Structures are given as structure tokens and as C-alpha cells.
Amino acid sequence: MAVTFKLLSTALLLITCAAGLTLAVNRCPDCGPTAFPYPLSTGPTCGDQNYKIRCDAGSLIFDTLINSYPITSIDPLNQRIVIQPASLVPNTCITTDLPFNGVQLNSSLPFNITSGNTIMLLNCTDSILRSPLDCSATGLCHVYVNETSKAMACEAAPICCTFKAGGSATAYAIRARETGCRAYTSFVNLKTNLPVNQWPEPGMEFQWVSPPEPICGTQVDCDENSTCGPDPNSNGIRRCLCNSGMYWDPIKGVCAASGFGLI
Ligand SMILES: *[C@@H]1O[C@H](CO)[C@@H](O)[C@H](O)[C@H]1NC(C)=O
Ligand SMILES: *[C@@H]1O[C@H](CO)[C@@H](O)[C@H](O)[C@H]1NC(C)=O
Ligand SMILES: *[C@@H]1O[C@H](CO)[C@@H](O)[C@H](O)[C@H]1NC(C)=O
Ligand SMILES: *[C@@H]1O[C@H](CO)[C@@H](O)[C@H](O)[C@H]1NC(C)=O
Ligand SMILES: *[C@@H]1O[C@H](CO)[C@@H](O)[C@H](O)[C@H]1NC(C)=O
């Protein structure tokens, strides 16, 4: 009798644990040395599926619409990631991603290009001069090109322009194209008064929109602090909505207690 009870409770414990593993709010395992935060997802069973990025043999890769870039850092608290932009084809002022029209994000996904990026468009045709960008002969991009051996080939290309990203026109794309600018580079939080030899490595920063509560089919998909119910903002979708007295913490990906025990 006692043995049966023990077996039964072990079985129950196992079932509970197995159910725990199917929780929708489920952080993905780390990929290489970088701590990997919710809601980013490297697989179909963890994270939020709208926030897919790729883990390739310990390296994180960001897939754009038609190209891919290595991820160099992730900042979970500020919900930002930095990618390494394309480099120049050796001895030219053409970026390797010119055939893909530069960086093109899918605007239906929750990532966009932040205003922390200083973008330099290089090897431009004079059609760019009709734009409101700073393309002056003494502009920052000329200083960069003059003082960077990796960009030396760009000295032969007379027109380049510098601007701060993050406006609606560049929220989802930094374009390189044959009829516009054939190369670009980007710096995150660049202090433009620093000499070029103290600039950081090129990087391009994206931010992600706070994730909504996870999608569920039934209550089994939710944890003890949430209830599977219809999403008030989208028809036919059910989500693990936080129980009363709790609120959705999109950074930790959990329902947290509101207030200080007063509620
Ligand atoms: C600039 O782009 C044009 C068109 O792709 C190319 O022919 C030219 O070689 C490039 N300039 C430099 C300096 O690489
Ligand atoms: C953009 O993302 C949406 C949402 O995931 C997807 O349905 C669509 O197919 C994507 N577009 C392209 C061109 O990949
Ligand atoms: C870049 O170098 C060229 C050639 O040495 C020089 O004429 C130009 O003034 C320099 N431009 C800037 C912005 O430093
Ligand atoms: C990018 O996304 C953030 C977070 O949702 C939003 O606040 C910001 O306005 C977006 N930027 C642009 C240029 O659309
Ligand atoms: C549910 O909320 C309690 C109280 O805040 C917390 O201790 C517990 O870890 C939460 N459970 C889950 C699965 O997040």
C-alpha cells in the first residue's frame, strides 16, 4: 500500500514536471557565451516565435528578409541587439550586401533600427544630393574614409553622406543600391567628437517591441500565475493572461506580483 502510494506520487511528480516543461513562457538555452533572453527564440519550443533569431554552432545570427548578419551583443533590459554590418568587398567601395540591397528588415516583425545608429552611406551617385542628408565635402563620412585603412578605397568615391537612423524612412531598412549608394557603415552611440581611431567597431543596433503574453491553446500551456483566455486585442488568439494582482513583465517573460503585497 505504502509502496503503491510512493509510486503514484512519483508518477504525479513526473507528470507535473513534464507539464512544467511545456510552459509557453520559456526562455531559450544560452547560445555560446551570450545570456539569451526571453522573448528571443532560437527554436520552435522556446521564446516567442515572432522573435526568431538563429543559433549556429554557438554563434547568434540575425536573419533579415534576404540576408544574415552576425549578432555581436544583446541587451535584454533595453531590448536591443547589435549586429555586425556587412564589410566592403576588398579594395572597393562596395559592401558585400549590395546584391541584397543592404539591411532590409521585415516590417511585420517586432524589430526596428534605432536612433542610436550613425549611418554613413558611401560611394553614392549624385541622385543622393536631392535628399535632406548631410553629404557635404567636409562631412563626417569623409573624415572616416580618410582615416580608416579598411575604407581607403572609398576615397576614390567623391559622394558620401552621414545621418542618424531611427526616423520612419530608416526604421526597417538601410539601403545600399546600384543607383544610390553602393556601400554603408554604421556606428552605435558614436561620439562624433572623438578622433576616428577611438571609434568603436562598426555595429548596427536594433530594438525589439515588448512581447505580449504567450499564446496558449489550453490552461496546460500557462503557468500557475496566468490563465489561458481570449486576447482582448486580437480576435481568435488565446494568451496566458496574468491572474489578478499580477502584471506581465515583458523583460523577464513572467507574471509578477504587483505592488508590495497591498493588492
Ligand atoms: C562605386 O560603385 C560603382 C558602381 O557599383 C563601382 O563601379 C565603383 O568601382 C565603386 N567605387 C569604388 C571606389 O569602389
Ligand atoms: C514577414 O513576417 C511576417 C510575420 O511573421 C511573415 O508572415 C511574412 O511572410 C514575412 N515576409 C517575408 C517577405 O518574409
Ligand atoms: C580627406 O582627404 C582629402 C585628400 O587628402 C582632403 O582633400 C580632404 O580635405 C579630406 N577631407 C576631410 C573631411 O578630412
Ligand atoms: C521602433 O520600435 C520601438 C519599440 O516598439 C518604438 O518605440 C519606436 O517608435 C520604433 N521606431 C520607429 C522609427 O518606428
Ligand atoms: C508565480 O508568482 C509567485 C509570486 O510572485 C512567484 O513566486 C512564482 O515564482 C511565480 N511562478 C511562476 C511560474 O512564474
PDB file of C-alpha atoms and ligand atoms in Angstrom, residues 112-113 166-168 171-172 207-210, ligand 4:
ATOM      1  CA  ASN A 112      13.438  48.057 -35.914  1.00  0.00           C
ATOM      2  CA  ILE A 113      16.583  50.140 -36.423  1.00  0.00           C
ATOM      3  CA  GLY A 166      15.660  55.926 -36.406  1.00  0.00           C
ATOM      4  CA  GLY A 167      13.326  58.072 -38.495  1.00  0.00           C
ATOM      5  CA  SER A 168      10.366  56.410 -40.162  1.00  0.00           C
ATOM      6  CA  ALA A 171      13.071  52.195 -39.327  1.00  0.00           C
ATOM      7  CA  TYR A 172      13.317  48.952 -41.307  1.00  0.00           C
ATOM      8  CA  GLN A 207      15.424  47.190 -30.762  1.00  0.00           C
ATOM      9  CA  TRP A 208      12.534  44.867 -30.183  1.00  0.00           C
ATOM     10  CA  VAL A 209       8.969  45.701 -29.250  1.00  0.00           C
ATOM     11  CA  SER A 210       7.903  44.396 -25.827  1.00  0.00           C
TER      12      SER A 210
HETATM   13  C1  LIG B   4      10.870  51.127 -33.046  1.00  0.00           C
HETATM   14  O1  LIG B   4      10.239  50.344 -32.050  1.00  0.00           O
HETATM   15  C2  LIG B   4      10.117  50.978 -30.772  1.00  0.00           C
HETATM   16  C3  LIG B   4       9.607  49.983 -29.767  1.00  0.00           C
HETATM   17  O2  LIG B   4       8.355  49.497 -30.125  1.00  0.00           O
HETATM   18  C4  LIG B   4       9.209  52.208 -30.922  1.00  0.00           C
HETATM   19  O3  LIG B   4       9.088  52.852 -29.698  1.00  0.00           O
HETATM   20  C5  LIG B   4       9.829  53.132 -31.969  1.00  0.00           C
HETATM   21  O4  LIG B   4       8.990  54.231 -32.198  1.00  0.00           O
HETATM   22  C6  LIG B   4      10.091  52.401 -33.270  1.00  0.00           C
HETATM   23  N1  LIG B   4      10.858  53.296 -34.128  1.00  0.00           N
HETATM   24  C7  LIG B   4      10.436  53.650 -35.336  1.00  0.00           C
HETATM   25  C8  LIG B   4      11.298  54.607 -36.073  1.00  0.00           C
HETATM   26  O5  LIG B   4       9.398  53.199 -35.832  1.00  0.00           O
END
